[in-house]
Short mmCIF file of C-alpha atoms in Angstrom, two decimals:
data_model
loop_
_atom_site.label_atom_id
_atom_site.label_comp_id
_atom_site.label_asym_id
_atom_site.label_seq_id
_atom_site.Cartn_x
_atom_site.Cartn_y
_atom_site.Cartn_z
CA UNK A 1 49.29 121.42 170.69
CA UNK A 2 49.57 117.60 170.51
CA UNK A 3 52.74 116.24 168.92
CA UNK A 4 52.93 113.66 166.15
CA UNK A 5 55.80 111.95 164.37
CA UNK A 6 55.61 110.52 160.84
CA UNK A 7 58.16 107.90 159.78
CA UNK A 8 59.17 108.12 156.13
CA UNK A 9 59.35 111.10 153.73
CA UNK A 10 57.68 109.40 150.77
CA UNK A 11 54.34 110.18 149.15
CA UNK A 12 52.40 108.55 151.99
CA UNK A 13 54.41 110.21 154.76
CA UNK A 14 54.05 113.68 153.27
CA UNK A 15 50.30 113.20 152.86
CA UNK A 16 50.00 112.02 156.47
CA UNK A 17 52.01 115.00 157.72
CA UNK A 18 49.87 117.50 155.83
CA UNK A 19 46.68 115.82 157.02
CA UNK A 20 47.83 115.97 160.64
CA UNK A 21 48.96 119.59 160.28
CA UNK A 22 45.54 120.52 158.91
CA UNK A 23 43.95 118.91 161.96
CA UNK A 24 46.03 121.01 164.36
CA UNK A 25 48.88 118.68 165.28
CA UNK A 26 52.51 119.67 165.72
CA UNK A 27 54.11 117.50 163.03
CA UNK A 28 57.62 116.11 162.66
CA UNK A 29 58.75 113.74 159.87
CA UNK A 30 61.87 111.61 160.11
CA UNK A 31 63.66 109.78 157.28
CA UNK A 32 66.86 107.74 157.50
CA UNK A 33 67.98 108.92 154.06
CA UNK A 34 69.33 112.18 152.69
CA UNK A 35 69.24 113.28 149.05
CA UNK A 36 68.73 116.41 146.97
CA UNK A 37 65.08 115.48 146.42
CA UNK A 38 64.54 114.98 150.14
CA UNK A 39 66.27 118.30 150.93
CA UNK A 40 63.88 120.00 148.50
CA UNK A 41 60.92 118.36 150.25
CA UNK A 42 62.34 119.44 153.60
CA UNK A 43 62.36 123.09 152.50
CA UNK A 44 58.88 122.88 151.04
CA UNK A 45 57.42 121.34 154.21
CA UNK A 46 59.28 123.78 156.45
CA UNK A 47 57.28 126.55 154.76
CA UNK A 48 54.17 124.70 155.93
CA UNK A 49 55.55 124.57 159.50
CA UNK A 50 56.24 120.84 159.29
CA UNK A 51 59.61 119.82 160.73
CA UNK A 52 61.63 117.33 158.63
CA UNK A 53 64.64 115.49 160.05
CA UNK A 54 66.80 113.78 157.43
CA UNK A 55 69.34 111.08 158.21
CA UNK A 56 67.27 110.48 161.33
CA UNK A 57 65.69 107.50 163.03
CA UNK A 58 63.12 108.03 165.77
CA UNK A 59 64.23 107.23 169.31
CA UNK A 60 61.92 107.28 172.31
CA UNK A 61 64.49 107.99 175.00
CA UNK A 62 63.50 111.48 176.19
CA UNK A 63 60.51 112.98 177.92
CA UNK A 64 59.24 114.90 174.88
CA UNK A 65 57.42 111.97 173.33
CA UNK A 66 54.87 112.19 170.53
CA UNK A 67 51.27 111.30 171.29
CA UNK A 68 50.88 109.75 167.82
CA UNK A 69 53.22 107.94 165.41
CA UNK A 70 52.17 107.44 161.77
CA UNK A 71 54.07 104.85 159.76
CA UNK A 72 54.67 104.83 156.00
CA UNK A 73 53.88 101.49 154.27
CA UNK A 74 57.49 100.43 153.76
CA UNK A 75 58.34 100.50 157.47
CA UNK A 76 58.10 97.05 159.16
CA UNK A 77 55.44 97.00 161.85
CA UNK A 78 57.66 95.12 164.29
CA UNK A 79 60.82 97.28 164.27
CA UNK A 80 62.03 97.93 167.85
CA UNK A 81 60.99 101.60 167.97
CA UNK A 82 57.38 100.75 167.07
CA UNK A 83 57.27 97.88 169.55
CA UNK A 84 58.56 100.26 172.22
CA UNK A 85 56.05 102.95 171.19
CA UNK A 86 53.15 100.55 171.68
CA UNK A 87 54.57 99.46 175.04
CA UNK A 88 54.68 103.12 176.08
CA UNK A 89 51.04 103.55 175.06
CA UNK A 90 51.80 105.84 172.12
CA UNK A 91 49.10 105.53 169.47
CA UNK A 92 50.81 103.98 166.44
CA UNK A 93 49.02 103.65 163.09
CA UNK A 94 49.72 103.43 159.36
CA UNK A 95 49.13 106.22 156.85
CA UNK A 96 46.19 104.34 155.37
CA UNK A 97 44.56 104.00 158.81
CA UNK A 98 44.90 107.77 159.26
CA UNK A 99 43.25 108.33 155.87
CA UNK A 100 40.48 105.84 156.72
CA UNK A 101 39.64 107.81 159.87
CA UNK A 102 38.90 110.79 157.62
CA UNK A 103 37.19 108.89 154.79
CA UNK A 104 35.13 106.20 156.47
CA UNK A 105 31.77 107.76 155.57
CA UNK A 106 32.68 107.08 151.91
CA UNK A 107 32.27 103.44 150.76
CA UNK A 108 35.55 101.71 149.87
CA UNK A 109 36.45 98.90 147.52
CA UNK A 110 39.71 97.44 148.87
CA UNK A 111 41.74 95.08 146.71
CA UNK A 112 44.49 92.88 148.13
CA UNK A 113 46.38 89.78 147.02
CA UNK A 114 49.87 88.63 146.14
CA UNK A 115 49.47 89.29 142.40
CA UNK A 116 46.80 90.90 140.27
CA UNK A 117 46.06 93.80 142.65
CA UNK A 118 47.10 96.65 140.39
CA UNK A 119 45.33 95.49 137.23
CA UNK A 120 42.14 94.70 139.16
CA UNK A 121 42.24 98.01 141.05
CA UNK A 122 42.81 100.00 137.86
CA UNK A 123 40.03 98.21 135.98
CA UNK A 124 37.57 98.67 138.86
CA UNK A 125 38.40 102.39 139.02
CA UNK A 126 37.95 102.68 135.24
CA UNK A 127 34.50 101.06 135.45
CA UNK A 128 33.39 103.30 138.32
CA UNK A 129 34.61 106.36 136.41
CA UNK A 130 32.74 105.29 133.25
CA UNK A 131 29.62 104.98 135.40
CA UNK A 132 29.95 108.67 136.29
CA UNK A 133 31.23 108.09 139.81
CA UNK A 134 34.09 110.04 141.36
CA UNK A 135 36.10 107.07 142.60
CA UNK A 136 39.82 107.80 142.94
CA UNK A 137 42.29 104.92 142.84
CA UNK A 138 44.72 105.15 145.74
CA UNK A 139 46.87 103.24 148.20
CA UNK A 140 49.46 101.11 146.50
CA UNK A 141 48.78 102.85 143.16
CA UNK A 142 47.74 106.35 142.16
CA UNK A 143 47.45 108.68 145.12
CA UNK A 144 48.36 107.89 148.68
CA UNK A 145 45.14 107.41 150.64
CA UNK A 146 46.15 110.45 152.69
CA UNK A 147 46.16 112.59 149.55
CA UNK A 148 42.55 111.64 148.91
CA UNK A 149 41.73 112.53 152.52
CA UNK A 150 43.40 115.92 152.01
CA UNK A 151 41.05 116.57 149.11
CA UNK A 152 37.94 116.31 151.24
CA UNK A 153 36.34 118.28 154.05
CA UNK A 154 37.83 118.23 157.52
CA UNK A 155 36.87 115.40 159.86
CA UNK A 156 37.31 115.57 163.60
CA UNK A 157 38.27 118.41 165.92
CA UNK A 158 41.58 120.10 165.21
CA UNK A 159 44.24 118.60 167.39
CA UNK A 160 41.86 116.06 168.84
CA UNK A 161 42.06 112.30 168.89
CA UNK A 162 42.23 110.50 165.57
CA UNK A 163 38.88 108.93 166.47
CA UNK A 164 37.01 112.17 167.10
CA UNK A 165 33.59 112.38 168.72
CA UNK A 166 32.21 112.90 165.21
CA UNK A 167 32.50 109.92 162.86
CA UNK A 168 34.55 110.91 159.82
CA UNK A 169 32.43 112.96 157.45
CA UNK A 170 29.57 113.52 159.89
CA UNK A 171 30.94 116.66 161.53
CA UNK A 172 28.44 119.48 161.05
CA UNK A 173 29.19 121.15 157.75
CA UNK A 174 31.90 118.64 156.98
CA UNK A 175 30.56 117.43 153.65
CA UNK A 176 33.17 115.62 151.57
CA UNK A 177 34.01 117.92 148.67
CA UNK A 178 36.92 117.97 146.26
CA UNK A 179 39.08 121.03 146.82
CA UNK A 180 41.36 121.36 143.82
CA UNK A 181 43.69 123.76 145.61
CA UNK A 182 44.65 120.91 147.93
CA UNK A 183 45.78 118.69 145.07
CA UNK A 184 49.08 120.10 143.90
CA UNK A 185 50.51 116.62 143.49
CA UNK A 186 50.53 113.97 140.81
CA UNK A 187 49.96 110.25 141.17
CA UNK A 188 53.18 108.28 141.40
CA UNK A 189 52.06 106.01 138.60
CA UNK A 190 50.14 106.73 135.43
CA UNK A 191 48.24 103.54 136.05
CA UNK A 192 45.53 105.30 138.04
CA UNK A 193 42.62 105.80 135.65
CA UNK A 194 40.72 107.92 138.14
CA UNK A 195 42.24 110.38 140.54
CA UNK A 196 41.00 113.05 142.90
CA UNK A 197 42.43 115.76 140.66
CA UNK A 198 39.95 114.95 137.89
CA UNK A 199 36.52 115.57 139.42
CA UNK A 200 33.50 116.09 137.22
CA UNK A 201 33.16 119.63 138.61
CA UNK A 202 35.25 121.83 140.92
CA UNK A 203 33.23 120.65 143.93
CA UNK A 204 32.38 117.01 143.22
CA UNK A 205 31.64 114.67 146.06
CA UNK A 206 33.78 111.54 146.31
CA UNK A 207 31.44 108.62 145.74
CA UNK A 208 33.79 105.68 146.35
CA UNK A 209 37.41 105.10 147.27
CA UNK A 210 39.12 102.35 145.24
CA UNK A 211 42.15 101.24 147.24
CA UNK A 212 44.90 98.77 146.41
CA UNK A 213 46.01 97.59 149.84
CA UNK A 214 49.25 95.71 150.50
CA UNK A 215 49.87 93.43 153.45
CA UNK A 216 52.11 96.16 154.87
CA UNK A 217 49.20 98.61 154.84
CA UNK A 218 46.71 96.11 156.27
CA UNK A 219 48.79 95.28 159.33
CA UNK A 220 49.02 98.95 160.31
CA UNK A 221 45.33 99.72 159.55
CA UNK A 222 43.34 97.65 162.06
CA UNK A 223 40.02 99.52 161.73
CA UNK A 224 39.89 99.76 157.91
CA UNK A 225 36.49 98.29 157.00
CA UNK A 226 35.66 98.42 153.27
CA UNK A 227 32.18 98.04 151.80
CA UNK A 228 33.64 95.53 149.30
CA UNK A 229 36.85 93.53 149.81
CA UNK A 230 38.52 91.71 146.90
CA UNK A 231 41.24 89.03 147.31
CA UNK A 232 42.98 88.35 144.00
CA UNK A 233 45.61 85.63 144.65
CA UNK A 234 47.66 84.15 147.47
CA UNK A 235 51.18 82.74 147.11
CA UNK A 236 54.30 83.06 149.30
CA UNK A 237 55.69 86.62 149.18
CA UNK A 238 57.14 89.15 151.63
CA UNK A 239 58.08 86.30 153.98
CA UNK A 240 61.26 88.12 154.97
CA UNK A 241 58.89 90.60 156.64
CA UNK A 242 55.91 88.43 157.64
CA UNK A 243 58.02 85.36 158.64
CA UNK A 244 55.43 82.63 157.98
CA UNK A 245 52.83 81.90 155.31
CA UNK A 246 50.18 81.62 158.05
CA UNK A 247 50.98 85.11 159.34
CA UNK A 248 50.91 86.53 155.79
CA UNK A 249 47.52 84.87 155.20
CA UNK A 250 46.05 86.12 158.49
CA UNK A 251 47.07 89.71 157.72
CA UNK A 252 45.24 89.66 154.39
CA UNK A 253 42.31 87.72 155.85
CA UNK A 254 41.83 90.51 158.42
CA UNK A 255 40.95 92.99 155.67
CA UNK A 256 38.38 90.62 154.14
CA UNK A 257 36.81 89.87 157.53
CA UNK A 258 36.41 93.62 158.03
CA UNK A 259 34.67 93.96 154.65
CA UNK A 260 30.86 93.90 154.41
CA UNK A 261 31.01 91.98 151.08
CA UNK A 262 33.85 89.66 150.03
CA UNK A 263 34.95 88.67 146.51
CA UNK A 264 37.46 85.83 145.99
CA UNK A 265 39.37 84.36 143.07
CA UNK A 266 38.03 80.81 143.03
CA UNK A 267 40.77 79.60 140.66
CA UNK A 268 43.58 80.39 143.09
CA UNK A 269 44.65 77.05 144.62
CA UNK A 270 45.32 78.34 148.14
CA UNK A 271 42.18 80.47 148.38
CA UNK A 272 40.14 77.62 146.99
CA UNK A 273 41.57 75.25 149.61
CA UNK A 274 40.51 77.50 152.50
CA UNK A 275 37.35 78.78 150.84
CA UNK A 276 34.83 76.19 151.88
CA UNK A 277 35.79 76.41 155.55
CA UNK A 278 36.66 80.12 155.88
CA UNK A 279 34.69 82.03 153.25
CA UNK A 280 31.54 80.14 152.44
CA UNK A 281 29.35 83.26 152.24
CA UNK A 282 31.63 85.19 149.87
CA UNK A 283 31.14 85.84 146.17
CA UNK A 284 33.46 83.55 144.20
CA UNK A 285 34.75 83.79 140.64
CA UNK A 286 35.97 81.20 138.14
CA UNK A 287 37.10 81.20 134.52
CA UNK A 288 36.16 77.48 134.47
CA UNK A 289 32.37 77.88 134.62
CA UNK A 290 29.54 77.85 137.13
CA UNK A 291 30.23 74.34 138.40
CA UNK A 292 33.61 75.53 139.68
CA UNK A 293 32.14 78.18 142.01
CA UNK A 294 32.58 77.42 145.71
CA UNK A 295 29.39 79.18 146.80
CA UNK A 296 26.00 79.58 145.15
CA UNK A 297 26.67 83.22 144.22
CA UNK A 298 29.42 84.61 142.08
CA UNK A 299 30.75 85.37 138.61
CA UNK A 300 31.97 82.91 136.02
CA UNK A 301 32.82 82.62 132.32
CA UNK A 302 30.62 80.63 129.95
CA UNK A 303 30.37 80.71 126.15
CA UNK A 304 32.62 83.76 125.97
CA UNK A 305 30.64 85.83 128.50
CA UNK A 306 31.08 86.95 132.10
CA UNK A 307 27.95 85.67 133.82
CA UNK A 308 26.47 86.70 137.18
CA UNK A 309 24.68 84.21 139.42
CA UNK A 310 22.92 85.41 142.56
CA UNK A 311 22.30 81.98 144.01
CA UNK A 312 18.54 81.92 144.29
CA UNK A 313 16.63 79.11 142.58
CA UNK A 314 14.15 81.63 141.15
CA UNK A 315 16.86 84.02 139.91
CA UNK A 316 18.17 83.55 136.39
CA UNK A 317 21.90 83.90 135.72
CA UNK A 318 22.66 87.09 133.81
CA UNK A 319 25.33 87.64 131.11
CA UNK A 320 27.17 90.91 131.88
CA UNK A 321 29.92 91.48 129.29
CA UNK A 322 31.68 89.60 126.53
CA UNK A 323 35.16 88.38 127.44
CA UNK A 324 36.43 89.54 124.04
CA UNK A 325 35.86 93.15 125.14
CA UNK A 326 39.04 92.94 127.23
CA UNK A 327 42.19 93.86 125.31
CA UNK A 328 44.74 92.48 127.79
CA UNK A 329 46.39 89.11 127.16
CA UNK A 330 46.66 86.11 129.49
CA UNK A 331 44.18 83.88 131.37
CA UNK A 332 45.12 85.61 134.62
CA UNK A 333 43.54 88.77 133.20
CA UNK A 334 40.25 86.90 132.75
CA UNK A 335 40.26 86.43 136.52
CA UNK A 336 41.06 90.12 136.99
CA UNK A 337 38.12 90.86 134.70
CA UNK A 338 35.76 88.65 136.73
CA UNK A 339 36.73 90.24 140.05
CA UNK A 340 36.40 93.75 138.59
CA UNK A 341 32.94 93.01 137.20
CA UNK A 342 31.95 91.49 140.55
CA UNK A 343 32.98 94.62 142.46
CA UNK A 344 31.17 96.87 139.99
CA UNK A 345 27.94 94.88 140.03
CA UNK A 346 27.98 94.62 143.82
CA UNK A 347 28.30 98.41 143.90
CA UNK A 348 25.20 98.70 141.69
CA UNK A 349 26.85 99.64 138.37
CA UNK A 350 24.90 98.78 135.21
CA UNK A 351 26.06 96.46 132.43
CA UNK A 352 26.44 99.17 129.79
CA UNK A 353 28.95 101.17 131.84
CA UNK A 354 30.89 98.01 132.61
CA UNK A 355 31.04 97.03 128.94
CA UNK A 356 32.14 100.51 127.79
CA UNK A 357 34.90 100.72 130.41
CA UNK A 358 36.29 97.27 129.64
CA UNK A 359 36.38 97.92 125.88
CA UNK A 360 38.33 101.13 126.43
CA UNK A 361 40.69 99.87 129.15
CA UNK A 362 44.29 99.88 127.81
CA UNK A 363 45.92 97.86 130.57
CA UNK A 364 48.35 98.85 133.30
CA UNK A 365 51.83 100.34 132.89
CA UNK A 366 54.61 97.91 133.90
CA UNK A 367 52.32 94.87 133.72
CA UNK A 368 52.66 93.15 130.33
CA UNK A 369 52.78 96.63 128.78
CA UNK A 370 53.56 96.64 125.06
CA UNK A 371 56.28 99.27 124.54
CA UNK A 372 57.10 99.04 120.84
CA UNK A 373 57.68 96.76 117.88
CA UNK A 374 61.20 96.91 116.41
CA UNK A 375 61.98 94.93 113.27
CA UNK A 376 59.04 92.63 113.99
CA UNK A 377 60.01 92.06 117.64
CA UNK A 378 57.60 93.12 120.42
CA UNK A 379 59.22 94.64 123.52
CA UNK A 380 57.05 94.10 126.60
CA UNK A 381 57.48 95.71 130.02
CA UNK A 382 56.46 93.46 132.92
CA UNK A 383 58.55 95.26 135.54
CA UNK A 384 55.76 94.82 138.10
CA UNK A 385 56.47 91.05 138.13
CA UNK A 386 58.50 91.23 141.34
CA UNK A 387 58.18 87.57 142.38
CA UNK A 388 58.40 84.15 140.73
CA UNK A 389 54.67 83.59 140.39
CA UNK A 390 54.06 86.92 138.66
CA UNK A 391 57.04 86.37 136.36
CA UNK A 392 55.78 82.89 135.47
CA UNK A 393 52.42 84.42 134.51
CA UNK A 394 54.27 86.94 132.35
CA UNK A 395 56.12 84.21 130.47
CA UNK A 396 53.01 82.20 129.62
CA UNK A 397 51.08 85.31 128.53
CA UNK A 398 53.30 86.26 125.55
CA UNK A 399 54.22 84.66 122.23
CA UNK A 400 57.21 82.36 122.32
CA UNK A 401 60.08 81.76 122.02
CA UNK A 402 60.95 84.77 124.14
CA UNK A 403 64.15 86.57 125.13
CA UNK A 404 63.74 87.20 128.86
CA UNK A 405 65.37 89.93 130.95
CA UNK A 406 65.27 88.94 134.63
CA UNK A 407 66.97 89.78 137.91
CA UNK A 408 67.20 92.50 140.51
CA UNK A 409 66.97 92.06 144.27
CA UNK A 410 65.92 88.44 144.86
CA UNK A 411 63.02 87.51 147.12
CA UNK A 412 62.42 84.25 148.99
CA UNK A 413 60.07 81.88 147.21
CA UNK A 414 59.71 78.74 145.11
CA UNK A 415 61.28 79.28 141.68
CA UNK A 416 60.47 75.78 140.34
CA UNK A 417 57.49 76.72 138.17
CA UNK A 418 59.19 79.84 136.85
CA UNK A 419 62.35 78.00 135.82
CA UNK A 420 60.24 75.26 134.25
CA UNK A 421 58.55 77.86 132.02
CA UNK A 422 61.94 79.38 131.14
CA UNK A 423 63.13 75.96 129.98
CA UNK A 424 59.96 75.52 127.92
CA UNK A 425 59.72 78.86 126.12
CA UNK A 426 62.78 81.11 126.63
CA UNK A 427 65.26 81.25 123.77
CA UNK A 428 67.69 83.10 126.04
CA UNK A 429 67.80 84.82 129.43
CA UNK A 430 69.70 88.02 130.21
CA UNK A 431 70.40 88.47 133.92
CA UNK A 432 70.71 91.84 135.67
CA UNK A 433 71.13 93.09 139.21
CA UNK A 434 72.37 91.51 142.41
CA UNK A 435 70.40 88.28 141.83
CA UNK A 436 72.20 87.54 138.52
CA UNK A 437 74.91 85.14 139.85
CA UNK A 438 72.42 83.14 141.95
CA UNK A 439 69.92 82.97 139.08
CA UNK A 440 72.67 81.82 136.73
CA UNK A 441 73.59 79.05 139.15
CA UNK A 442 69.95 77.94 139.49
CA UNK A 443 69.44 77.85 135.71
CA UNK A 444 72.62 75.81 135.32
CA UNK A 445 71.51 73.39 138.04
CA UNK A 446 68.25 72.87 136.16
CA UNK A 447 70.07 72.19 132.90
CA UNK A 448 69.40 75.53 131.18
CA UNK A 449 72.52 77.14 129.73
CA UNK A 450 71.27 79.80 127.31
CA UNK A 451 71.80 82.71 129.69
CA UNK A 452 74.16 85.66 129.99
CA UNK A 453 74.96 87.89 132.96
CA UNK A 454 74.78 91.45 131.60
CA UNK A 455 74.37 93.22 134.98
CA UNK A 456 72.51 96.37 133.84
CA UNK A 457 69.44 97.32 131.82
CA UNK A 458 71.61 99.51 129.59
CA UNK A 459 73.41 96.36 128.40
CA UNK A 460 70.37 94.08 128.50
CA UNK A 461 68.10 95.88 126.03
CA UNK A 462 70.48 96.17 123.03
CA UNK A 463 71.73 92.63 123.67
CA UNK A 464 68.13 91.34 123.81
CA UNK A 465 67.48 92.86 120.39
CA UNK A 466 70.51 91.03 118.95
CA UNK A 467 69.46 87.71 120.50
CA UNK A 468 65.83 88.05 119.40
CA UNK A 469 67.00 88.44 115.80
CA UNK A 470 69.44 85.53 116.21
CA UNK A 471 66.79 83.16 117.61
CA UNK A 472 63.89 84.62 115.57
CA UNK A 473 62.08 85.29 118.85
CA UNK A 474 58.95 87.44 118.44
CA UNK A 475 59.15 88.93 121.97
CA UNK A 476 61.65 90.54 124.33
CA UNK A 477 60.14 90.45 127.83
CA UNK A 478 61.30 92.29 130.93
CA UNK A 479 59.79 90.19 133.73
CA UNK A 480 62.33 90.35 136.54
CA UNK A 481 60.94 87.99 139.25
CA UNK A 482 62.73 90.34 141.67
CA UNK A 483 62.35 93.55 143.59
CA UNK A 484 64.08 96.56 142.06
CA UNK A 485 65.79 98.14 145.05
CA UNK A 486 69.34 97.06 144.20
CA UNK A 487 69.42 99.36 141.15
CA UNK A 488 66.20 101.44 141.18
CA UNK A 489 63.96 103.32 143.59
CA UNK A 490 60.97 101.15 142.60
CA UNK A 491 59.66 98.86 139.86
CA UNK A 492 58.14 101.85 138.02
CA UNK A 493 61.55 103.46 137.62
CA UNK A 494 62.96 100.15 136.36
CA UNK A 495 60.13 99.83 133.84
CA UNK A 496 60.52 103.44 132.72
CA UNK A 497 64.24 102.84 132.08
CA UNK A 498 63.41 99.75 130.02
CA UNK A 499 60.80 101.74 128.08
CA UNK A 500 63.26 104.52 127.24
CA UNK A 501 65.95 102.08 126.11
CA UNK A 502 63.43 100.26 123.89
CA UNK A 503 62.23 103.49 122.32
CA UNK A 504 65.87 104.44 121.69
CA UNK A 505 66.09 101.39 119.42
CA UNK A 506 63.51 103.00 117.13
CA UNK A 507 65.54 106.16 116.66
#
């Protein structure tokens, strides 16, 4: 029996392990951490004959080496053990690559970008669902891609190579069917509007996979080739991992080059700059009208409508949906709307389904999510704003003046625009997490003094309510501009804590 090792006992790692076990591999999972939750997972997987090693880091120093290593998204692709594995000729792939090998007969829409991925992915999935398609959202939101693969028929020979002699889905009898018994898990985020556990019937075929794909997942998924690739935005992020902006760009560009059809945000300055030379044949979008499209085909806003142009002189531009149908605030969400409509139309979805889905779409948890109104003050959760650019978008999307809660684990990046918006519209800033002292110093350097270091969310929310009343600010906004890992497991947990504290104010 061939041996495989999975790095990371998260949602993706567990899905990968179960997928490999189903295909006949001997499976071992390693995780550097130990906790009660992980011990519970260890016991559960042991019953499935999957070995879990906690407090463990893989070493390749003995003769009993795995033939395959599968990496969870959070593991850097260039850590020494993975470099050594590749030097030793051990097949090394990401969890999404493993899922792709089992799902590649199903068309994919893959969405990447620095910001805007989650909203765009969720809206695309909602449109596909409204059109009657079984199109689970997965990857960076909803299910792990491996969980979707677990829900479908077997691909490849048990215990064989990942690239079996049968292309995924073409094995005799291997029709992709939902098997509800395989789906005893829940999505990690309620933001997934369509999931594999909600098929239209007990044995519904998966029609499309809608995947939010991070740069981490792209670099470990070299063969992932979507039907439609969408690139939302591009600004400096994750440079501590990717080192240079050029490297970060090339990773994301790889996914779009692999895609049969490309959709780009034509209002993003960086993408626009490289568009004419690199992506001339793509579909482009713009909130600024047809004249702002880079190519002759794309989607734009005119007279309050999303309009489709197919580029031919004999083809008339076609209005698709009214912009007012979208309930989410902020100009950035008009771009998300354009890209979502583009993906849907390019997949052959009719205008009526698109319009119905957009009118009913509530938005995405943790992204400018309205939590409650307390004494006339709106409390808004933008926990997903984990970098300066996203947090700047959050600030300009709400009523002002605003009381801002910011901080967490700081990331590299240019904070100039963000601080400029704070100076313009923030009545006060409450700083939490490990970044609080550095943020306080930066605000002071820029001549902004209406801030307080409160350290924790428990202190920030009640204090924000007091300050909002004092300054007559209509909004309290959690938009951290930071990762969450200094105080929380992820940005969802941070946003959930904020939500609970806000709702406690109402009691």
